[in-house]
Amino acid sequence: MLTKSNKLQASDADSLSELQRLDKKINWLWIDCMEPDDEELETIAELVKDPKVTDSIKKRRIFSPYKKVNDHILISIPLVIFKKNLETYPIYVFAKKKTVVTVRSRYSSNAVKRALDTFRDCIKKVCAQGNASSFIINRLFHEVSNENLEVVMALRARTDEIEENALANPGDKQISKTVFALKREVTSLERILWTQRELMSSIEEGVVPVVEPSEMDEQTLSHAMSNISRELSFISSNDAALDSILRLQDLGMIHRVEKTLIFLTLITLIVNVIVILLEIDLYGILTG
């Protein structure tokens, strides 16, 4: 929380009444809730006066663009994790000019910590140039876009592995199934990034309530949008590489068919030669 003397202080709160008391007491409040249980979600729902938001959070729904929740706006900032499969863990941001509430998973802890550290380092400038809620939202977009870039590179590394396997084992039918599965993951990530970029464009245009970017925020948002443009470019290149693997598999299949046809043709020729020789020998016996 930001006191009236523009100093950051941390405090624990375990009830709605405590949150409301803090909200009245200080200049600006950031409520960060990591992996909330049902009771904590109910408290958040009471704070924003909307019981339906708990279902959206549990389902990890991504909102596009933003959503109005009474006197708050709700923005979802999708953080993507790629291990065996692609998984999305949005940071839900409920914001007013003097309050920010983030509801998130543990996977976004690094992004939130970096945003808070940056806010702490330039708190005087933030207070002088704009509102803290806008600063935090834009910083979170920036930090998450950086982390999502790592996922894009992990997808590319996985594509390279599949390509090497395809070159070494052109007859492996499982490779095509693996490629199609990865293409679905790539398409999902592309859709998420486009959604995120559209929301950031709306913020840049100044049409999202509460978020009123200062000059510093605009630079942060511009960097984040550049990150997403680079990620989308990598995804396009990655998709083309996957298509090349499928073409390689098709050529391998054609080659296998050609070899089979040549083999069958040779067998047919050999059989025909044997039949001809037998016919000649039989004719010799009959006329001898």
mmCIF file of C-alpha atoms in Angstrom:
data_model
loop_
_atom_site.group_PDB
_atom_site.id
_atom_site.type_symbol
_atom_site.label_atom_id
_atom_site.label_comp_id
_atom_site.label_asym_id
_atom_site.label_seq_id
_atom_site.Cartn_x
_atom_site.Cartn_y
_atom_site.Cartn_z
ATOM 1 C CA MET A 1 0.000 0.000 0.000
ATOM 2 C CA LEU A 2 1.046 3.603 -0.589
ATOM 3 C CA THR A 3 0.714 5.887 2.406
ATOM 4 C CA LYS A 4 -0.327 9.532 2.184
ATOM 5 C CA SER A 5 3.355 10.424 2.403
ATOM 6 C CA ASN A 6 3.990 8.305 -0.727
ATOM 7 C CA LYS A 7 5.812 5.489 1.036
ATOM 8 C CA LEU A 8 5.240 1.802 0.365
ATOM 9 C CA GLN A 9 4.184 -0.410 3.229
ATOM 10 C CA ALA A 10 3.254 -4.088 3.321
ATOM 11 C CA SER A 11 0.475 -5.509 5.470
ATOM 12 C CA ASP A 12 -1.560 -8.700 5.739
ATOM 13 C CA ALA A 13 -5.353 -8.609 5.601
ATOM 14 C CA ASP A 14 -7.639 -11.585 6.096
ATOM 15 C CA SER A 15 -11.119 -10.073 5.930
ATOM 16 C CA LEU A 16 -13.226 -7.735 3.838
ATOM 17 C CA SER A 17 -13.570 -5.259 6.697
ATOM 18 C CA GLU A 18 -9.775 -5.072 7.037
ATOM 19 C CA LEU A 19 -9.374 -4.421 3.304
ATOM 20 C CA GLN A 20 -12.003 -1.702 3.417
ATOM 21 C CA ARG A 21 -10.318 -0.129 6.429
ATOM 22 C CA LEU A 22 -6.977 -0.064 4.616
ATOM 23 C CA ASP A 23 -8.616 1.383 1.510
ATOM 24 C CA LYS A 24 -9.855 4.389 3.493
ATOM 25 C CA LYS A 25 -6.636 4.823 5.429
ATOM 26 C CA ILE A 26 -4.036 5.004 2.680
ATOM 27 C CA ASN A 27 -3.392 6.844 -0.581
ATOM 28 C CA TRP A 28 -3.241 3.779 -2.871
ATOM 29 C CA LEU A 29 -3.701 0.063 -2.222
ATOM 30 C CA TRP A 30 -2.429 -3.051 -4.010
ATOM 31 C CA ILE A 31 -4.064 -6.273 -2.844
ATOM 32 C CA ASP A 32 -2.181 -9.291 -4.159
ATOM 33 C CA CYS A 33 -3.848 -12.696 -3.738
ATOM 34 C CA MET A 34 -1.850 -15.737 -4.875
ATOM 35 C CA GLU A 35 -3.719 -19.019 -5.491
ATOM 36 C CA PRO A 36 -6.695 -18.064 -3.322
ATOM 37 C CA ASP A 37 -8.909 -20.671 -1.710
ATOM 38 C CA ASP A 38 -12.705 -20.505 -1.954
ATOM 39 C CA GLU A 39 -13.032 -18.297 1.119
ATOM 40 C CA GLU A 40 -10.478 -15.802 -0.193
ATOM 41 C CA LEU A 41 -12.189 -15.750 -3.580
ATOM 42 C CA GLU A 42 -15.476 -14.956 -1.887
ATOM 43 C CA THR A 43 -13.806 -12.041 -0.109
ATOM 44 C CA ILE A 44 -12.520 -10.706 -3.439
ATOM 45 C CA ALA A 45 -15.988 -11.132 -4.950
ATOM 46 C CA GLU A 46 -17.496 -9.151 -2.078
ATOM 47 C CA LEU A 47 -14.867 -6.446 -2.470
ATOM 48 C CA VAL A 48 -15.636 -5.946 -6.172
ATOM 49 C CA LYS A 49 -19.363 -6.606 -5.606
ATOM 50 C CA ASP A 50 -19.668 -9.384 -8.190
ATOM 51 C CA PRO A 51 -20.151 -13.027 -7.093
ATOM 52 C CA LYS A 52 -19.749 -14.326 -10.664
ATOM 53 C CA VAL A 53 -16.063 -13.467 -10.937
ATOM 54 C CA THR A 54 -15.092 -16.474 -8.818
ATOM 55 C CA ASP A 55 -16.220 -18.891 -11.548
ATOM 56 C CA SER A 56 -14.245 -17.007 -14.200
ATOM 57 C CA ILE A 57 -11.101 -17.121 -12.074
ATOM 58 C CA LYS A 58 -11.468 -20.828 -11.306
ATOM 59 C CA LYS A 59 -11.895 -21.575 -15.029
ATOM 60 C CA ARG A 60 -8.884 -19.365 -15.898
ATOM 61 C CA ARG A 61 -10.977 -17.457 -18.394
ATOM 62 C CA ILE A 62 -9.255 -14.809 -20.508
ATOM 63 C CA PHE A 63 -11.214 -11.595 -21.026
ATOM 64 C CA SER A 64 -11.000 -9.658 -24.262
ATOM 65 C CA PRO A 65 -10.977 -6.789 -24.104
ATOM 66 C CA TYR A 66 -11.491 -5.565 -20.520
ATOM 67 C CA LYS A 67 -14.596 -6.133 -18.405
ATOM 68 C CA LYS A 68 -16.411 -3.657 -16.178
ATOM 69 C CA VAL A 69 -17.081 -5.016 -12.700
ATOM 70 C CA ASN A 70 -19.146 -2.346 -10.949
ATOM 71 C CA ASP A 71 -16.677 0.405 -9.970
ATOM 72 C CA HIS A 72 -13.649 -1.691 -11.005
ATOM 73 C CA ILE A 73 -12.356 -2.737 -14.392
ATOM 74 C CA LEU A 74 -11.181 -6.322 -14.851
ATOM 75 C CA ILE A 75 -8.178 -7.084 -17.043
ATOM 76 C CA SER A 76 -6.724 -10.547 -17.582
ATOM 77 C CA ILE A 77 -3.022 -10.754 -18.398
ATOM 78 C CA PRO A 78 -2.309 -14.304 -19.638
ATOM 79 C CA LEU A 79 0.953 -15.855 -18.501
ATOM 80 C CA VAL A 80 1.780 -18.996 -20.494
ATOM 81 C CA ILE A 81 3.705 -22.053 -19.280
ATOM 82 C CA PHE A 82 5.023 -24.743 -21.641
ATOM 83 C CA LYS A 83 6.288 -28.064 -20.329
ATOM 84 C CA LYS A 84 4.715 -31.081 -21.993
ATOM 85 C CA ASN A 85 1.663 -29.002 -22.907
ATOM 86 C CA LEU A 86 0.751 -25.347 -23.112
ATOM 87 C CA GLU A 87 -1.006 -24.026 -19.998
ATOM 88 C CA THR A 88 -2.330 -20.530 -19.324
ATOM 89 C CA TYR A 89 -2.374 -18.868 -15.908
ATOM 90 C CA PRO A 90 -3.904 -15.386 -16.179
ATOM 91 C CA ILE A 91 -3.201 -12.577 -13.746
ATOM 92 C CA TYR A 92 -6.614 -11.050 -12.992
ATOM 93 C CA VAL A 93 -6.350 -7.331 -12.291
ATOM 94 C CA PHE A 94 -9.303 -5.524 -10.699
ATOM 95 C CA ALA A 95 -8.462 -1.835 -10.805
ATOM 96 C CA LYS A 96 -9.685 1.539 -9.682
ATOM 97 C CA LYS A 97 -7.607 4.672 -9.619
ATOM 98 C CA LYS A 98 -6.663 4.143 -5.948
ATOM 99 C CA THR A 99 -6.883 0.341 -5.773
ATOM 100 C CA VAL A 100 -5.412 -2.625 -7.637
ATOM 101 C CA VAL A 101 -6.362 -6.210 -6.823
ATOM 102 C CA THR A 102 -4.364 -9.012 -8.455
ATOM 103 C CA VAL A 103 -5.548 -12.620 -8.296
ATOM 104 C CA ARG A 104 -3.030 -15.062 -9.691
ATOM 105 C CA SER A 105 -1.105 -18.333 -9.567
ATOM 106 C CA ARG A 106 2.392 -18.911 -8.194
ATOM 107 C CA TYR A 107 3.745 -18.985 -11.762
ATOM 108 C CA SER A 108 3.403 -15.201 -12.014
ATOM 109 C CA SER A 109 5.361 -14.490 -8.812
ATOM 110 C CA ASN A 110 8.477 -13.358 -10.696
ATOM 111 C CA ALA A 111 6.499 -10.972 -12.904
ATOM 112 C CA VAL A 112 4.692 -9.464 -9.906
ATOM 113 C CA LYS A 113 7.915 -9.116 -7.898
ATOM 114 C CA ARG A 114 9.698 -7.360 -10.758
ATOM 115 C CA ALA A 115 6.754 -5.001 -11.251
ATOM 116 C CA LEU A 116 6.750 -4.177 -7.533
ATOM 117 C CA ASP A 117 10.537 -3.670 -7.461
ATOM 118 C CA THR A 118 10.335 -1.290 -10.417
ATOM 119 C CA PHE A 119 7.477 0.593 -8.768
ATOM 120 C CA ARG A 120 9.502 0.898 -5.563
ATOM 121 C CA ASP A 121 12.541 2.191 -7.482
ATOM 122 C CA CYS A 122 10.659 4.963 -9.254
ATOM 123 C CA ILE A 123 7.828 5.695 -6.860
ATOM 124 C CA LYS A 124 8.468 9.455 -6.775
ATOM 125 C CA LYS A 125 8.307 9.710 -10.543
ATOM 126 C CA VAL A 126 5.110 7.601 -10.665
ATOM 127 C CA CYS A 127 3.401 9.806 -8.096
ATOM 128 C CA ALA A 128 4.493 12.942 -9.949
ATOM 129 C CA GLN A 129 3.558 11.847 -13.489
ATOM 130 C CA GLY A 130 0.537 9.577 -13.240
ATOM 131 C CA ASN A 131 -1.506 7.131 -11.171
ATOM 132 C CA ALA A 132 -0.040 4.048 -9.562
ATOM 133 C CA SER A 133 -2.764 1.696 -10.853
ATOM 134 C CA SER A 134 -1.920 2.545 -14.444
ATOM 135 C CA PHE A 135 1.790 2.053 -13.768
ATOM 136 C CA ILE A 136 1.315 -1.411 -12.223
ATOM 137 C CA ILE A 137 -0.972 -2.626 -15.022
ATOM 138 C CA ASN A 138 1.479 -1.567 -17.714
ATOM 139 C CA ARG A 139 4.439 -3.044 -15.840
ATOM 140 C CA LEU A 140 2.612 -6.368 -15.496
ATOM 141 C CA PHE A 141 1.961 -6.420 -19.238
ATOM 142 C CA HIS A 142 5.651 -5.761 -19.807
ATOM 143 C CA GLU A 143 6.885 -8.446 -17.395
ATOM 144 C CA VAL A 144 4.443 -11.085 -18.623
ATOM 145 C CA SER A 145 5.296 -10.412 -22.279
ATOM 146 C CA ASN A 146 8.962 -11.010 -21.394
ATOM 147 C CA GLU A 147 8.157 -14.347 -19.751
ATOM 148 C CA ASN A 148 5.900 -15.435 -22.610
ATOM 149 C CA LEU A 149 8.817 -14.896 -24.990
ATOM 150 C CA GLU A 150 10.608 -17.729 -23.185
ATOM 151 C CA VAL A 151 7.640 -20.006 -23.971
ATOM 152 C CA VAL A 152 7.807 -19.078 -27.646
ATOM 153 C CA MET A 153 11.503 -20.009 -27.685
ATOM 154 C CA ALA A 154 10.738 -23.298 -25.894
ATOM 155 C CA LEU A 155 8.195 -24.134 -28.604
ATOM 156 C CA ARG A 156 10.840 -23.408 -31.231
ATOM 157 C CA ALA A 157 13.313 -25.698 -29.462
ATOM 158 C CA ARG A 158 10.680 -28.441 -29.415
ATOM 159 C CA THR A 159 10.099 -27.932 -33.151
ATOM 160 C CA ASP A 160 13.840 -28.284 -33.804
ATOM 161 C CA GLU A 161 13.857 -31.594 -31.885
ATOM 162 C CA ILE A 162 10.971 -32.917 -33.975
ATOM 163 C CA GLU A 163 12.700 -31.794 -37.182
ATOM 164 C CA GLU A 164 15.893 -33.649 -36.247
ATOM 165 C CA ASN A 165 13.862 -36.751 -35.452
ATOM 166 C CA ALA A 166 12.025 -36.490 -38.767
ATOM 167 C CA LEU A 167 15.295 -36.305 -40.692
ATOM 168 C CA ALA A 168 16.718 -39.259 -38.798
ATOM 169 C CA ASN A 169 13.535 -41.352 -38.990
ATOM 170 C CA PRO A 170 11.582 -40.307 -42.100
ATOM 171 C CA GLY A 171 9.387 -43.408 -41.875
ATOM 172 C CA ASP A 172 8.157 -42.735 -38.314
ATOM 173 C CA LYS A 173 4.393 -42.232 -38.564
ATOM 174 C CA GLN A 174 4.222 -40.881 -34.987
ATOM 175 C CA ILE A 175 6.072 -37.734 -36.059
ATOM 176 C CA SER A 176 3.084 -36.378 -37.999
ATOM 177 C CA LYS A 177 0.843 -36.833 -34.955
ATOM 178 C CA THR A 178 3.389 -34.985 -32.810
ATOM 179 C CA VAL A 179 3.563 -32.140 -35.327
ATOM 180 C CA PHE A 180 -0.220 -31.700 -35.468
ATOM 181 C CA ALA A 181 -0.402 -31.706 -31.656
ATOM 182 C CA LEU A 182 2.288 -29.010 -31.449
ATOM 183 C CA LYS A 183 0.577 -26.951 -34.173
ATOM 184 C CA ARG A 184 -2.541 -26.858 -31.992
ATOM 185 C CA GLU A 185 -0.446 -25.529 -29.107
ATOM 186 C CA VAL A 186 1.123 -22.904 -31.359
ATOM 187 C CA THR A 187 -2.303 -21.799 -32.610
ATOM 188 C CA SER A 188 -3.566 -21.473 -29.034
ATOM 189 C CA LEU A 189 -0.575 -19.334 -28.051
ATOM 190 C CA GLU A 190 -0.995 -17.165 -31.129
ATOM 191 C CA ARG A 191 -4.643 -16.535 -30.248
ATOM 192 C CA ILE A 192 -3.682 -15.604 -26.673
ATOM 193 C CA LEU A 193 -1.013 -13.166 -27.844
ATOM 194 C CA TRP A 194 -3.356 -11.517 -30.333
ATOM 195 C CA THR A 195 -5.940 -11.083 -27.566
ATOM 196 C CA GLN A 196 -3.313 -9.546 -25.301
ATOM 197 C CA ARG A 197 -2.127 -7.217 -28.027
ATOM 198 C CA GLU A 198 -5.668 -6.006 -28.760
ATOM 199 C CA LEU A 199 -6.164 -5.117 -25.098
ATOM 200 C CA MET A 200 -2.846 -3.297 -24.992
ATOM 201 C CA SER A 201 -3.838 -1.395 -28.137
ATOM 202 C CA SER A 202 -7.018 -0.288 -26.375
ATOM 203 C CA ILE A 203 -4.939 0.962 -23.441
ATOM 204 C CA GLU A 204 -2.601 2.764 -25.840
ATOM 205 C CA GLU A 205 -5.596 4.460 -27.452
ATOM 206 C CA GLY A 206 -6.788 5.639 -24.033
ATOM 207 C CA VAL A 207 -10.192 3.926 -24.156
ATOM 208 C CA VAL A 208 -9.758 1.726 -21.068
ATOM 209 C CA PRO A 209 -11.167 3.376 -17.920
ATOM 210 C CA VAL A 210 -8.853 3.836 -14.928
ATOM 211 C CA VAL A 211 -5.722 3.174 -17.027
ATOM 212 C CA GLU A 212 -4.397 6.616 -17.892
ATOM 213 C CA PRO A 213 -0.826 6.029 -19.046
ATOM 214 C CA SER A 214 1.767 8.674 -18.291
ATOM 215 C CA GLU A 215 4.682 9.214 -20.658
ATOM 216 C CA MET A 216 6.644 6.616 -18.697
ATOM 217 C CA ASP A 217 3.761 4.113 -18.887
ATOM 218 C CA GLU A 218 3.451 4.648 -22.633
ATOM 219 C CA GLN A 219 7.099 3.676 -23.109
ATOM 220 C CA THR A 220 6.572 0.548 -20.991
ATOM 221 C CA LEU A 221 3.497 -0.398 -23.005
ATOM 222 C CA SER A 222 5.336 0.238 -26.268
ATOM 223 C CA HIS A 223 8.124 -2.161 -25.235
ATOM 224 C CA ALA A 224 5.573 -4.801 -24.254
ATOM 225 C CA MET A 225 3.779 -4.489 -27.591
ATOM 226 C CA SER A 226 7.115 -4.802 -29.397
ATOM 227 C CA ASN A 227 7.741 -7.999 -27.443
ATOM 228 C CA ILE A 228 4.415 -9.420 -28.582
ATOM 229 C CA SER A 229 5.093 -8.450 -32.197
ATOM 230 C CA ARG A 230 8.407 -10.308 -31.987
ATOM 231 C CA GLU A 231 6.685 -13.311 -30.378
ATOM 232 C CA LEU A 232 4.046 -13.416 -33.120
ATOM 233 C CA SER A 233 6.795 -13.265 -35.738
ATOM 234 C CA PHE A 234 8.589 -16.205 -34.092
ATOM 235 C CA ILE A 235 5.316 -18.131 -33.953
ATOM 236 C CA SER A 236 4.731 -17.573 -37.663
ATOM 237 C CA SER A 237 8.240 -18.843 -38.400
ATOM 238 C CA ASN A 238 7.707 -21.805 -36.095
ATOM 239 C CA ASP A 239 4.454 -22.719 -37.823
ATOM 240 C CA ALA A 240 6.216 -22.629 -41.195
ATOM 241 C CA ALA A 241 8.896 -24.976 -39.817
ATOM 242 C CA LEU A 242 6.220 -27.423 -38.668
ATOM 243 C CA ASP A 243 4.634 -27.327 -42.127
ATOM 244 C CA SER A 244 8.056 -28.144 -43.605
ATOM 245 C CA ILE A 245 8.285 -31.207 -41.373
ATOM 246 C CA LEU A 246 4.874 -32.379 -42.610
ATOM 247 C CA ARG A 247 6.009 -31.907 -46.228
ATOM 248 C CA LEU A 248 9.127 -33.911 -45.425
ATOM 249 C CA GLN A 249 6.944 -36.675 -44.032
ATOM 250 C CA ASP A 250 4.776 -36.564 -47.179
ATOM 251 C CA LEU A 251 7.848 -36.866 -49.378
ATOM 252 C CA GLY A 252 9.023 -39.801 -47.290
ATOM 253 C CA MET A 253 5.657 -41.465 -47.731
ATOM 254 C CA ILE A 254 5.764 -40.871 -51.495
ATOM 255 C CA HIS A 255 9.278 -42.327 -51.576
ATOM 256 C CA ARG A 256 8.106 -45.400 -49.683
ATOM 257 C CA VAL A 257 5.201 -45.846 -52.132
ATOM 258 C CA GLU A 258 7.562 -45.476 -55.080
ATOM 259 C CA LYS A 259 9.894 -48.131 -53.626
ATOM 260 C CA THR A 260 6.920 -50.438 -53.106
ATOM 261 C CA LEU A 261 5.747 -49.900 -56.695
ATOM 262 C CA ILE A 262 9.253 -50.571 -58.044
ATOM 263 C CA PHE A 263 9.450 -53.739 -55.964
ATOM 264 C CA LEU A 264 6.058 -54.932 -57.213
ATOM 265 C CA THR A 265 7.021 -54.086 -60.794
ATOM 266 C CA LEU A 266 10.208 -56.135 -60.495
ATOM 267 C CA ILE A 267 8.281 -59.078 -59.086
ATOM 268 C CA THR A 268 5.780 -58.821 -61.946
ATOM 269 C CA LEU A 269 8.591 -58.758 -64.508
ATOM 270 C CA ILE A 270 10.286 -61.760 -62.921
ATOM 271 C CA VAL A 271 7.020 -63.705 -62.877
ATOM 272 C CA ASN A 272 6.373 -62.792 -66.515
ATOM 273 C CA VAL A 273 9.883 -63.933 -67.496
ATOM 274 C CA ILE A 274 9.434 -67.250 -65.687
ATOM 275 C CA VAL A 275 6.057 -67.778 -67.350
ATOM 276 C CA ILE A 276 7.543 -67.016 -70.761
ATOM 277 C CA LEU A 277 10.449 -69.395 -70.156
ATOM 278 C CA LEU A 278 8.079 -72.123 -69.003
ATOM 279 C CA GLU A 279 5.900 -71.606 -72.067
ATOM 280 C CA ILE A 280 8.949 -71.826 -74.350
ATOM 281 C CA ASP A 281 10.159 -75.016 -72.624
ATOM 282 C CA LEU A 282 6.715 -76.556 -72.809
ATOM 283 C CA TYR A 283 6.461 -75.691 -76.507
ATOM 284 C CA GLY A 284 9.862 -77.349 -77.078
ATOM 285 C CA ILE A 285 8.734 -80.525 -75.374
ATOM 286 C CA LEU A 286 5.518 -80.709 -77.415
ATOM 287 C CA THR A 287 7.250 -80.150 -80.743
ATOM 288 C CA GLY A 288 10.385 -82.141 -79.994
#
